[in-house]
CSV table of C-alpha atoms and ligand atoms in Angstrom, one decimal:
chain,number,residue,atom,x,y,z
A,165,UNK,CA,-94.3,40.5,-39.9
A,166,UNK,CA,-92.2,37.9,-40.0
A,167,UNK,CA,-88.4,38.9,-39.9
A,168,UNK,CA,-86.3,37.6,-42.9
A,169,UNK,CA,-84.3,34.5,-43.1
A,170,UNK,CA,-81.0,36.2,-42.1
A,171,UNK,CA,-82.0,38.3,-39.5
A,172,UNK,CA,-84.1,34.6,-37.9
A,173,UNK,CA,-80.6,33.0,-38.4
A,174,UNK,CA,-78.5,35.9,-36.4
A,175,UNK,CA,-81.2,36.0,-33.6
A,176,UNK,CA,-80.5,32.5,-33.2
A,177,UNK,CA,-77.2,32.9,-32.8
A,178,UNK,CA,-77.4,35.9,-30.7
A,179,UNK,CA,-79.5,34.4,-28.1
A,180,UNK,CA,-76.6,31.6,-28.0
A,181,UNK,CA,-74.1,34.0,-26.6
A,182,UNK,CA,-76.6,37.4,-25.4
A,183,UNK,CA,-78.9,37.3,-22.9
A,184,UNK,CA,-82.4,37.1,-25.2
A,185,UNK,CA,-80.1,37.8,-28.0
A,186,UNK,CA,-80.0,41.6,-27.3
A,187,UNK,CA,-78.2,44.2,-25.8
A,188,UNK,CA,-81.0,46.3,-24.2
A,189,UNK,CA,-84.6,44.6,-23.7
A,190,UNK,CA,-86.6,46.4,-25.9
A,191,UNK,CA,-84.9,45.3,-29.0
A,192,UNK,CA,-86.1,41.9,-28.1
A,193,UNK,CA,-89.9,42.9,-30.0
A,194,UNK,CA,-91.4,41.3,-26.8
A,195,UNK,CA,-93.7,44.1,-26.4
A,196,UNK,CA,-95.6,43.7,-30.3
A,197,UNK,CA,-94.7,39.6,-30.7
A,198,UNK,CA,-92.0,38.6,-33.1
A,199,UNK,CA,-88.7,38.7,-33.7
A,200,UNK,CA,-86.0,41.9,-34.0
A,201,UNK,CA,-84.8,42.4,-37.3
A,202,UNK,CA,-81.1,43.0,-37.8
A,203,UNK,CA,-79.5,46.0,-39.4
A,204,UNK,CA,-77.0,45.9,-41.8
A,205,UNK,CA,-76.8,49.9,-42.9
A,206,UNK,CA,-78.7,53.3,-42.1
A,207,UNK,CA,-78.5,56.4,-43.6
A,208,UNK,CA,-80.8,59.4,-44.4
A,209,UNK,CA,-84.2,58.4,-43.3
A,210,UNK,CA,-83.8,54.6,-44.1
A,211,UNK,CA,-82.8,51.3,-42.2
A,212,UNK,CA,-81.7,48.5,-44.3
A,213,UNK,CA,-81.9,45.3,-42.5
A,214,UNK,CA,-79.5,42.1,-43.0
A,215,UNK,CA,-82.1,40.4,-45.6
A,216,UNK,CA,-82.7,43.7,-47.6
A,217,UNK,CA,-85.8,45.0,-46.8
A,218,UNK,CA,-86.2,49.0,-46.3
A,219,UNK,CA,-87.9,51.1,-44.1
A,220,UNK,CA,-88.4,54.8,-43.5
A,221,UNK,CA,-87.3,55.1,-39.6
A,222,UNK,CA,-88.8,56.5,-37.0
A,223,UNK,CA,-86.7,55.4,-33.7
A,224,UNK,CA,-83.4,57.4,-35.0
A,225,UNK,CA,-81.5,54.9,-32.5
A,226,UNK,CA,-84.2,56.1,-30.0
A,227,UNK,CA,-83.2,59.9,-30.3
A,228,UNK,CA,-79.2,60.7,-30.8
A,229,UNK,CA,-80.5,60.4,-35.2
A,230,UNK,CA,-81.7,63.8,-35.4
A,231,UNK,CA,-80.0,64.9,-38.8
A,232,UNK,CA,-80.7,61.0,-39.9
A,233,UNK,CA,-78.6,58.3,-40.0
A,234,UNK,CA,-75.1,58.6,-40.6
A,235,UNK,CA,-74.9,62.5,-41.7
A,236,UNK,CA,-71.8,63.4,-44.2
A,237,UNK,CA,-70.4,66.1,-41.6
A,238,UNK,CA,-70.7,63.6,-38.4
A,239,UNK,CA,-69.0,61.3,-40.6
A,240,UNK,CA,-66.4,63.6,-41.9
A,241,UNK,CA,-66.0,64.6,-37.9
A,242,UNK,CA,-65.5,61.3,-37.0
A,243,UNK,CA,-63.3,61.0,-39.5
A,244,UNK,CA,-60.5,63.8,-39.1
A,245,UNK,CA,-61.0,62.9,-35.2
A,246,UNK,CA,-59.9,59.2,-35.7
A,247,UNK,CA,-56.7,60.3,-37.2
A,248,UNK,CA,-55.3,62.3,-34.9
A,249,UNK,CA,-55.7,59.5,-32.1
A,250,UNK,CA,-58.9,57.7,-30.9
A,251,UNK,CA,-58.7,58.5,-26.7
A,252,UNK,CA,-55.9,60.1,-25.2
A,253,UNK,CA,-57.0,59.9,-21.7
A,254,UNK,CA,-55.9,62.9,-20.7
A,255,UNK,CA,-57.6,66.6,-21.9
A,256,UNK,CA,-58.0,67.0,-25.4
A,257,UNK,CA,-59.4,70.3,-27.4
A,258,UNK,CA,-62.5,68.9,-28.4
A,259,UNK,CA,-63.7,68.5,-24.5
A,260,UNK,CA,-63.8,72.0,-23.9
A,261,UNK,CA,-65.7,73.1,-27.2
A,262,UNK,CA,-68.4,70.8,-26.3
A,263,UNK,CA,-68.4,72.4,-22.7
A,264,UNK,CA,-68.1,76.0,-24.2
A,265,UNK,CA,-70.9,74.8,-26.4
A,266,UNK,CA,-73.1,73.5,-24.0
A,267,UNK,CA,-72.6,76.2,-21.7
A,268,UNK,CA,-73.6,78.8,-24.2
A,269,UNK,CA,-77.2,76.8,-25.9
A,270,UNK,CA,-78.2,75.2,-22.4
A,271,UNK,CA,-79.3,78.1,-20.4
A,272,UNK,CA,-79.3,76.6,-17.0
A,273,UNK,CA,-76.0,75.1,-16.8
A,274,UNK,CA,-72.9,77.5,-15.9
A,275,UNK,CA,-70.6,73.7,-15.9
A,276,UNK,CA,-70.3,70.5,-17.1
A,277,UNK,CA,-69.1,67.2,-17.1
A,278,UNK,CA,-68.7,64.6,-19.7
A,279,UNK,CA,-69.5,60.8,-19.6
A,280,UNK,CA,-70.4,58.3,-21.8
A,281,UNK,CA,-74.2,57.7,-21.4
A,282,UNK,CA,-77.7,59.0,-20.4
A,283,UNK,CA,-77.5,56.5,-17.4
A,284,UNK,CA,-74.1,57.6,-16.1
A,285,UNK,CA,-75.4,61.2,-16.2
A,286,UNK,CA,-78.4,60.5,-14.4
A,287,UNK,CA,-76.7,58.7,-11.8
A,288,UNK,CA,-73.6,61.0,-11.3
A,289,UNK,CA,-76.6,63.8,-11.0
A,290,UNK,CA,-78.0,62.3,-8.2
A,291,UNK,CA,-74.3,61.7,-6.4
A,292,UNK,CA,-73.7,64.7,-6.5
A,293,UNK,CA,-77.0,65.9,-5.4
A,294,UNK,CA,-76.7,64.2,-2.2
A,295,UNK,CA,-73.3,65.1,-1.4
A,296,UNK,CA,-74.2,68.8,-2.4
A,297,UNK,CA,-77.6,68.8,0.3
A,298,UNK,CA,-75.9,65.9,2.5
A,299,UNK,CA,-79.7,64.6,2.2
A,300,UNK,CA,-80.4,61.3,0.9
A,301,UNK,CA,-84.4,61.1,-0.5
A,302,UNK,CA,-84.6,60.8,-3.8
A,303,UNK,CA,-88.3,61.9,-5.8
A,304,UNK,CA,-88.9,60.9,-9.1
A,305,UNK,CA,-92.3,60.3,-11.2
A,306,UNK,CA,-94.0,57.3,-12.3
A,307,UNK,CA,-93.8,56.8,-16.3
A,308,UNK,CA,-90.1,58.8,-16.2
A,309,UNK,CA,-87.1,56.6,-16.9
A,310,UNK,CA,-84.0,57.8,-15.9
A,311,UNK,CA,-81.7,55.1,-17.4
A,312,UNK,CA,-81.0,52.1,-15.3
A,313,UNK,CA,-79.9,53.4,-12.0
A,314,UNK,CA,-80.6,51.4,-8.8
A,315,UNK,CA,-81.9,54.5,-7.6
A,316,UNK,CA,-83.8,55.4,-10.0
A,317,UNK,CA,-85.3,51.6,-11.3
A,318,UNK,CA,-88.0,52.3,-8.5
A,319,UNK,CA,-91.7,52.0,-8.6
A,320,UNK,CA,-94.1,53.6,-6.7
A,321,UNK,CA,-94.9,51.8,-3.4
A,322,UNK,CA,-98.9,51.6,-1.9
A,323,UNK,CA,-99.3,55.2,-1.1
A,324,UNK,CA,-97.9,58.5,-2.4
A,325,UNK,CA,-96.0,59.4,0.7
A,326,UNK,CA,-94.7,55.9,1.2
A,327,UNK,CA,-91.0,54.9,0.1
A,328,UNK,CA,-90.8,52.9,-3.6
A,329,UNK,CA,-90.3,49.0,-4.4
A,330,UNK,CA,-87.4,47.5,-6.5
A,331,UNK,CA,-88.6,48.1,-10.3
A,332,UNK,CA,-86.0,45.2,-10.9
A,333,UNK,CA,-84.5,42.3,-9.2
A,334,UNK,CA,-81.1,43.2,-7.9
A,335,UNK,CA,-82.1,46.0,-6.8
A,336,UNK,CA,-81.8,46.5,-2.9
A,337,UNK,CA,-84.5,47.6,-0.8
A,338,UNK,CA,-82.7,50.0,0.9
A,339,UNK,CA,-82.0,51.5,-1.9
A,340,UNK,CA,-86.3,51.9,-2.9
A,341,UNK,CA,-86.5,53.1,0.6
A,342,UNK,CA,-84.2,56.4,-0.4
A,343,UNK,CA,-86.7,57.1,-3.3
A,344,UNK,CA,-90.1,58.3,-3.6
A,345,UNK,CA,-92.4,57.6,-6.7
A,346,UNK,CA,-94.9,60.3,-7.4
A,347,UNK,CA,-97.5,60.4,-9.9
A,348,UNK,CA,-96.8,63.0,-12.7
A,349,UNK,CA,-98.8,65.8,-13.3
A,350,UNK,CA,-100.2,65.5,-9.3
A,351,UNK,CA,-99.6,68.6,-7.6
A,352,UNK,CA,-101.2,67.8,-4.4
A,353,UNK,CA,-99.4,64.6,-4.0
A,354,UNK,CA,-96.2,66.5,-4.7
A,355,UNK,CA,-97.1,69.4,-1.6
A,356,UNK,CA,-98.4,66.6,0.5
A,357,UNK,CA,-94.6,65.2,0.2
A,358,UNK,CA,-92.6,68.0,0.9
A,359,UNK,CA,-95.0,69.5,3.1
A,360,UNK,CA,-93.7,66.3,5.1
A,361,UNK,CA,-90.6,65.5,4.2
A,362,UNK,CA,-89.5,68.3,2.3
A,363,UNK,CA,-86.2,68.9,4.4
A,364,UNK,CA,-85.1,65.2,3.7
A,365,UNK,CA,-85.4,65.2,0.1
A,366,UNK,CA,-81.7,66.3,-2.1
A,367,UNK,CA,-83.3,65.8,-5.5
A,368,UNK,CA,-85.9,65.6,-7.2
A,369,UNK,CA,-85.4,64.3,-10.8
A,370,UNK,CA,-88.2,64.7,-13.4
A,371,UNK,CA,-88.3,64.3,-17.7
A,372,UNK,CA,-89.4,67.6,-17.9
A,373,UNK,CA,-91.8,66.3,-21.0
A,374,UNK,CA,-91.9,62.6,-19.9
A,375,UNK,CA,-90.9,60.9,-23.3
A,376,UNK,CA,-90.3,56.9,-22.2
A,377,UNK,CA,-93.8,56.1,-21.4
A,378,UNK,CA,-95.1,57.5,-24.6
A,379,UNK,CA,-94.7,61.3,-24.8
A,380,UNK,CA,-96.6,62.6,-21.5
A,381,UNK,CA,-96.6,66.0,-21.4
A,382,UNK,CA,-97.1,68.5,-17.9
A,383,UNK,CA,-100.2,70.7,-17.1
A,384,UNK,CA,-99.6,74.1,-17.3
A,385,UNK,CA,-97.6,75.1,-14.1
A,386,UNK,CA,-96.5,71.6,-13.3
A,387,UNK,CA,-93.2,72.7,-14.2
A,388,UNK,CA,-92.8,75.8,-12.2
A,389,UNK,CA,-94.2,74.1,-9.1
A,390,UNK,CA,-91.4,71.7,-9.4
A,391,UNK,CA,-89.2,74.8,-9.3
A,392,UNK,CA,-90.8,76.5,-6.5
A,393,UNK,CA,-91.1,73.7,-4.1
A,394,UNK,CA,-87.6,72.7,-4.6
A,395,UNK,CA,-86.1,76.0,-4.1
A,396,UNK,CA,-88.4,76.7,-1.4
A,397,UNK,CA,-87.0,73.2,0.5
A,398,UNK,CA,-83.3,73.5,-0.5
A,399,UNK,CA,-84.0,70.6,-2.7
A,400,UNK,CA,-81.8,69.9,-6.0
A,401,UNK,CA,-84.3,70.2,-9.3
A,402,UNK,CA,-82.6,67.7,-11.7
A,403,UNK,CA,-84.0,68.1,-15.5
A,404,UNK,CA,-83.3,65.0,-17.2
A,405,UNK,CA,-82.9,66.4,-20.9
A,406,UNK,CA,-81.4,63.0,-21.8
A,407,UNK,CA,-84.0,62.8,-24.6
A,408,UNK,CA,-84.9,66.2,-25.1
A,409,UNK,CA,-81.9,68.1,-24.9
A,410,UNK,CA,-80.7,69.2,-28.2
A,411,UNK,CA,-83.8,67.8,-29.5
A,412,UNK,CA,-86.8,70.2,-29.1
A,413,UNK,CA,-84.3,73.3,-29.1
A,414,UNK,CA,-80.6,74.2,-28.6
A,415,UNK,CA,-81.5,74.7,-25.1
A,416,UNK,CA,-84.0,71.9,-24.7
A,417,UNK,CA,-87.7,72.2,-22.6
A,418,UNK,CA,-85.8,74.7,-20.0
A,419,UNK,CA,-85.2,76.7,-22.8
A,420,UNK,CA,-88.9,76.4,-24.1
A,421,UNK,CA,-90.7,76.5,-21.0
A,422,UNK,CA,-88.4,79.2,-19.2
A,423,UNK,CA,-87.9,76.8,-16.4
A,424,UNK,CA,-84.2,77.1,-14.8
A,425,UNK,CA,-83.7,74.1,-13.1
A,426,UNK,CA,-80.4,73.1,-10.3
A,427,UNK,CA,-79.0,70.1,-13.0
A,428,UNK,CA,-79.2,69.0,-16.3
A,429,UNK,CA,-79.0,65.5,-17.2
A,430,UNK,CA,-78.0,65.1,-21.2
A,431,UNK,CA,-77.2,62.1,-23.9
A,432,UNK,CA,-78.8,61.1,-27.0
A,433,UNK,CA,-78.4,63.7,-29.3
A,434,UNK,CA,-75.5,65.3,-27.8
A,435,UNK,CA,-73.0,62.4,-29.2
A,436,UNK,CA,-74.3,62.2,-32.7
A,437,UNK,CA,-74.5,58.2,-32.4
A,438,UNK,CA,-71.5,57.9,-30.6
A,439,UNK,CA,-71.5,56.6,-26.5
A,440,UNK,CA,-71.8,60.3,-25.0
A,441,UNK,CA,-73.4,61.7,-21.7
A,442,UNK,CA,-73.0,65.0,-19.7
A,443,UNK,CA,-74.2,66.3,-16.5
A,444,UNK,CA,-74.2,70.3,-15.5
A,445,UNK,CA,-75.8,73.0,-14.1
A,446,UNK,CA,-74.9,76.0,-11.3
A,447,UNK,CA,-71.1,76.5,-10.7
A,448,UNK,CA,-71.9,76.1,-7.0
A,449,UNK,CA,-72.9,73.0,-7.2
A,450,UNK,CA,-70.7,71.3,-10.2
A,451,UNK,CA,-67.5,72.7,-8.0
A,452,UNK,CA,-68.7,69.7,-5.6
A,453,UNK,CA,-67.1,67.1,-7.9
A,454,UNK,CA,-63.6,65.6,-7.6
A,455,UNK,CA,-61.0,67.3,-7.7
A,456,UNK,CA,-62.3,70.6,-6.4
A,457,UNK,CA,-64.8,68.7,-4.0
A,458,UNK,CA,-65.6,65.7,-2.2
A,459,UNK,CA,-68.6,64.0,-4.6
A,460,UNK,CA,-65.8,61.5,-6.4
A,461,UNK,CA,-66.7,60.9,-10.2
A,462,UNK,CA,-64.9,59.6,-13.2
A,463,UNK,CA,-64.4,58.0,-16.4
A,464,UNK,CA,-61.6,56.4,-18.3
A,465,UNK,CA,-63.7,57.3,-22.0
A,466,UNK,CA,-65.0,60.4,-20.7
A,467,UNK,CA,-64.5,63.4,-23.0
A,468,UNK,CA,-63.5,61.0,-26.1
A,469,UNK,CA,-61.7,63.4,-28.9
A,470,UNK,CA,-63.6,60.8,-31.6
A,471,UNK,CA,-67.6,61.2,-29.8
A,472,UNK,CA,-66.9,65.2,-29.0
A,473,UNK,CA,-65.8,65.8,-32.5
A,474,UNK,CA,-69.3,64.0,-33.6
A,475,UNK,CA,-71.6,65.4,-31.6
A,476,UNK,CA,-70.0,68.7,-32.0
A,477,UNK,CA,-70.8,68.5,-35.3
A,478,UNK,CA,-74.1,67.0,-35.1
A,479,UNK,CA,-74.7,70.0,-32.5
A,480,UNK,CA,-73.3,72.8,-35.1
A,481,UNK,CA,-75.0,71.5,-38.4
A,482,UNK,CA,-78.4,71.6,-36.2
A,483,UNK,CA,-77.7,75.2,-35.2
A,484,UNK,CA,-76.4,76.0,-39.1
A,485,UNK,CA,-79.5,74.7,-40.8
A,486,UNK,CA,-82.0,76.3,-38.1
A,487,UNK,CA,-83.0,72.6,-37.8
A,488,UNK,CA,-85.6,73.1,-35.1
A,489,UNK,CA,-87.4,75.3,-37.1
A,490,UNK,CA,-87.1,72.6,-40.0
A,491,UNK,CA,-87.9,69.7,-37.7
A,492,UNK,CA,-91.3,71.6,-36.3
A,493,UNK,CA,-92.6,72.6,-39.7
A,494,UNK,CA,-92.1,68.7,-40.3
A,495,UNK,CA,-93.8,68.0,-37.4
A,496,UNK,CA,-96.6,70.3,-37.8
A,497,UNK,CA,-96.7,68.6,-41.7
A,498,UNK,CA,-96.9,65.0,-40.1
A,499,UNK,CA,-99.5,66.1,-37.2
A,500,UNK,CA,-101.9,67.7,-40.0
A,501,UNK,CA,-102.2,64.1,-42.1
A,502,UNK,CA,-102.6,61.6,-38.7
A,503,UNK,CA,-104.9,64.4,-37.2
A,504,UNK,CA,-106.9,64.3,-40.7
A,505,UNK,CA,-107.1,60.7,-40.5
A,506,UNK,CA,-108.2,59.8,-37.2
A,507,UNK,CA,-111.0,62.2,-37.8
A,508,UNK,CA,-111.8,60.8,-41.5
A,509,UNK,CA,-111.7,56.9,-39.4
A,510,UNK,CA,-113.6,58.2,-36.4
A,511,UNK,CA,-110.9,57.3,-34.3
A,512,UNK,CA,-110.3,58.8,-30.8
A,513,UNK,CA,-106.9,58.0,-30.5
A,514,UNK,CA,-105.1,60.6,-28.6
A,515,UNK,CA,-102.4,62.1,-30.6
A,516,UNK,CA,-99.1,64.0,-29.1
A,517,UNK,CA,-96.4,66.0,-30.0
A,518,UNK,CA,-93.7,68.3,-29.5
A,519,UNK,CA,-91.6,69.3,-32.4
A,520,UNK,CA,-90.1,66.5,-33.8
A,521,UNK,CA,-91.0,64.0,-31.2
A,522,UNK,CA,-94.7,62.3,-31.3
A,523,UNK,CA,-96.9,59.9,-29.8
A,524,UNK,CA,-99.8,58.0,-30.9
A,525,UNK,CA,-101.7,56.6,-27.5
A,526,UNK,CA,-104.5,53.8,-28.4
A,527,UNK,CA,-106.3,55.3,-26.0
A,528,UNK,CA,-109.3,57.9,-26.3
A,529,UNK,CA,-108.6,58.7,-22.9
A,530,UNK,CA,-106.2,62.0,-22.0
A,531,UNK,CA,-103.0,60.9,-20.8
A,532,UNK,CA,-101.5,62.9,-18.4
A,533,UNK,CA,-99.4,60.5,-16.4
A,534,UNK,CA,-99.0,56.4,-16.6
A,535,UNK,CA,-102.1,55.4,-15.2
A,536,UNK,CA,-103.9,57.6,-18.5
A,537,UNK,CA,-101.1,55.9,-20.5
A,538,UNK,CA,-101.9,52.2,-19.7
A,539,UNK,CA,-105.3,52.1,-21.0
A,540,UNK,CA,-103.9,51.7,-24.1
A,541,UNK,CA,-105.1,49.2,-26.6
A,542,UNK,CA,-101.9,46.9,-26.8
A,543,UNK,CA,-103.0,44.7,-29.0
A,544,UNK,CA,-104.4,47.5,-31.5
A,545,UNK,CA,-101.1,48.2,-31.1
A,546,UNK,CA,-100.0,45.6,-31.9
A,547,UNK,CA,-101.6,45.4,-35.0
A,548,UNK,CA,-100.5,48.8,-36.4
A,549,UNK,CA,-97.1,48.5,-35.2
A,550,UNK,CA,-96.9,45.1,-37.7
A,551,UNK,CA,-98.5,46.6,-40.1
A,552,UNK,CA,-96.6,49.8,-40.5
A,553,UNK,CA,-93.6,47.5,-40.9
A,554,UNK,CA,-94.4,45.1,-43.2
A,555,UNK,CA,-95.2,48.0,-45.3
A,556,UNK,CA,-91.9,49.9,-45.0
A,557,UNK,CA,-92.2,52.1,-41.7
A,558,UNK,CA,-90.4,51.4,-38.5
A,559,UNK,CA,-92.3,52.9,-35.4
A,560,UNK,CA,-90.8,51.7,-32.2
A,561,UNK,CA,-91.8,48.4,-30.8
A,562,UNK,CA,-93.8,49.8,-28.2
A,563,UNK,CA,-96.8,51.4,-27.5
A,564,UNK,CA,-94.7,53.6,-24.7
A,565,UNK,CA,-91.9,55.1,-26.5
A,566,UNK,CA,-91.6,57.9,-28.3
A,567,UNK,CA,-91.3,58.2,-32.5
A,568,UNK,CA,-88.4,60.7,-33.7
A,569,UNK,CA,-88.3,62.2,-36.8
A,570,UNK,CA,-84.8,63.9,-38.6
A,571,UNK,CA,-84.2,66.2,-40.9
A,572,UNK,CA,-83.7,63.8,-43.0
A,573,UNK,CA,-86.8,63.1,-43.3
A,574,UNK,CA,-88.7,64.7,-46.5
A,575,UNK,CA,-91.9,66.0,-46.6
A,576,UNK,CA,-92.7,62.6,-49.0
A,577,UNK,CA,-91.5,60.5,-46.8
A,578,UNK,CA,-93.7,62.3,-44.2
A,579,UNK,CA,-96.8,61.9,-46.5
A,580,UNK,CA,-95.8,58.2,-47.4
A,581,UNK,CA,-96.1,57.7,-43.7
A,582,UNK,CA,-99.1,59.1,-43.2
A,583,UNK,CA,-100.8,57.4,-46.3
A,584,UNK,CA,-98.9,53.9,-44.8
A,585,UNK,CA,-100.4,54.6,-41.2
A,586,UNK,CA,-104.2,55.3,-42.4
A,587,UNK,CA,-104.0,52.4,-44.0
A,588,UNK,CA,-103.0,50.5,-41.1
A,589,UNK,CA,-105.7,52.3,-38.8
A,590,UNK,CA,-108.2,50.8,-41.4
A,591,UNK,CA,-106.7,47.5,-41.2
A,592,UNK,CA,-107.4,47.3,-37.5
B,29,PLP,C1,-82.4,57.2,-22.7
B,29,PLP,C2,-82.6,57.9,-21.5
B,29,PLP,C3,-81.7,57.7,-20.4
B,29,PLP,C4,-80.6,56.7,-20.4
B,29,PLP,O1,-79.6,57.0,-21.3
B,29,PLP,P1,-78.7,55.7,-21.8
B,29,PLP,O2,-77.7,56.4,-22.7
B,29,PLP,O3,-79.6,54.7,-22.4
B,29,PLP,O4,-78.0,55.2,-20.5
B,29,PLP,C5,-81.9,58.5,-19.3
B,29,PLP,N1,-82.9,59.4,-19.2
B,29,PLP,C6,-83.8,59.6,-20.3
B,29,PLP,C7,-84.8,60.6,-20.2
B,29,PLP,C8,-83.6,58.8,-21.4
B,29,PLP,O5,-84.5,59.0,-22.4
């Protein structure tokens, strides 16, 4: 689809004064062809773009959404915040409620600290890490982004054991050559690694259900090996629950999968909309940071009264309305109707989901890591991606990202969708 005549006007203008007339890439639509559409209001389950068109949402701002868009108490939060002073700079109330409040849901971290994004908290993670272990080897998995970390923008080099390449320019080689890129869902390659260079690694960082590749999830005992082999080598484990943190359950996949790892990496969700990040885990190793220890980390915005009054209540109205139960009989609702269409098309698309997150790989292969990922039709895609919204339904523009859905989001919207989508298999 085309976008309307005042979102093509905008874009124009935007790529006068934004590099490719975006804040963050994927907006751009270069992945499905087109142009972005621009959005002049969101609430509930809608977007409304600038030309006033429609459509039932399904990126919820690529995760912090999960009540919907704009939610009367976040709003009402926000609200009584703002008057009382928008950032004081020095401690406020609000700071440790959301620290109590993670503390108590989040059953791996004993201490926190607050920043303002996803990428902050990854990178702060690994910091301190390092400075915990003195080590300096970084492991991560291909498929996993971490945010946009030089660290951490690293793809995997020619051979498992061998250090990573530069995922981006700008990034400097030594840099790749403190991080190793394994394949997910690979045990052997993992042992292989630390059986080598286990006592150089300080972190390994993993998306405990890889959600930024599509939504890749681990073999049974993937999980627990990561635990074992880290503790076993005095390795940091790093969760990064940036997407599924306060997502999947108050205590995100740790929670669900009984997994207790060193750090937790969080965002999204855990700001109700609003720029918020957090970083925590054991006492022992939190007490590292500045200024009880020598890992120095800051931030001027950090612990904002206004985004810790708004994700506190995005955080309590979850809890308050059971919302993950409500979110996985939604997503059990949605699974049922793409499940029964797929079959009814003779389609072998490979369907996935956990709760309220899903993915629909064009592939009728598994996927259990990038490689499976990759063999994805892209321009069926494509296709269906356009489709969906020209008729109403924004999916992300994408074939590896996740879809989101919110509470907001009624069992006829749900069933909308899924008439909407089986039409758009057909059309392919
Ligand atoms: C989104 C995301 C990040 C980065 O968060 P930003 O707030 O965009 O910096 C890091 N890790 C994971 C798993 C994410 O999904």
């Amino acid at each position: 689809m085309s976008s309307g005549p005042l979102s093509q006007k905008l874009f124009a203008t935007a790529k006068q004064y934004i590099p490719g007339g975006v804040n963050s890439p994927v907006r751009a639509f270069r992945n499905v062809g087109g142009e972005p559409f621009f959005v002049r209001r969101a609430k509930g389950s809608r977007i409304h773009d600038v030309d006033g068109r429609v459509m039932i949402d399904y990126v919820g701002t690529w995760g912090p959404a999960i009540l919907g868009h704009a939610p009367q108490v976040v709003l009402e939060a926000i609200h009584d915040a703002a008057k009382e002073g928008i950032s004081f700079g020095i401690p406020n109330p609000y700071e440790v409620d959301m620290a109590r409040t993670i503390c108590e849901w989040v059953p791996s971290v004993e201490k926190v600290r607050m920043v303002s994004s996803g990428t902050e908290a990854t990178m702060s993670a690994i910091r301190l890490a390092r400075g915990y272990t003195g080590r300096d080897l970084i492991v991560k998995f291909e498929g996993c982004y971490h945010g946009h970390v030089d660290s951490l923008l690293v793809a995997a080099g020619s051979g498992a054991l061998t250090h990573g390449n530069p995922d981006s320019a700008g990034v400097p080689r030594g840099f790749a050559d403190l991080t190793v890129v394994l394949p997910f869902n690979d045990p052997a390659a993992l042992e292989e690694l630390f059986e080598k260079r286990g006592g150089e690694i300080a972190a390994l960082i993993v998306e405990p259900y890889p959600a930024n590749a599509g939504l890749i999830l681990p073999k049974p005992g993937f999980l627990q090996l990561l635990r074992d082999i880290t503790a076993k080598h005095g390795t940091v484990l790093i969760f990064d629950e940036v997407m599924t943190g306060f997502r999947l359950a108050k205590g995100g996949v740790q929670e669900l999968e009984g997994i207790t790892p060193d750090l937790t990496c969080m965002g999204k969700v855990i700001g109700g909309g609003l720029p918020v990040g957090a970083f925590g885990g054991r006492a022992e190793i939190m007490n590292m940071l500045a200024p009880d220890g020598p890992v120095y980390q800051a931030g001027t915005l950090s612990g904002n009264p206004v985004a810790m009054a708004a994700g506190l209540a995005q955080l309590r109205e979850m809890d308050k309305q059971k919302g993950y139960d409500k979110l996985e009989e939604n997503g059990q609702l949605f699974e049922e109707v793409v499940l029964e269409t797929l079959t009814k098309k003779g389609l072998g698309y490979r369907w996935y989901r956990k709760g309220s997150m899903f993915c629909l790989f064009f592939t009728e292969r598994e996927v259990h890591d990038l490689h499976d990922a990759k063999t994805a039709d892209l321009a069926a895609f494509r296709k269906f991606f356009h489709y969906c919204l020209e008729h109403g339904v924004y999916f992300a523009p994408s074939q590896f990202e996740t879809g989101f859905m919110s509470l907001a989001h009624s069992p006829d919207d749900i069933l909308q969708t899924a008439e909407m989508a089986a039409a758009a298999l057909a059309s392919l």
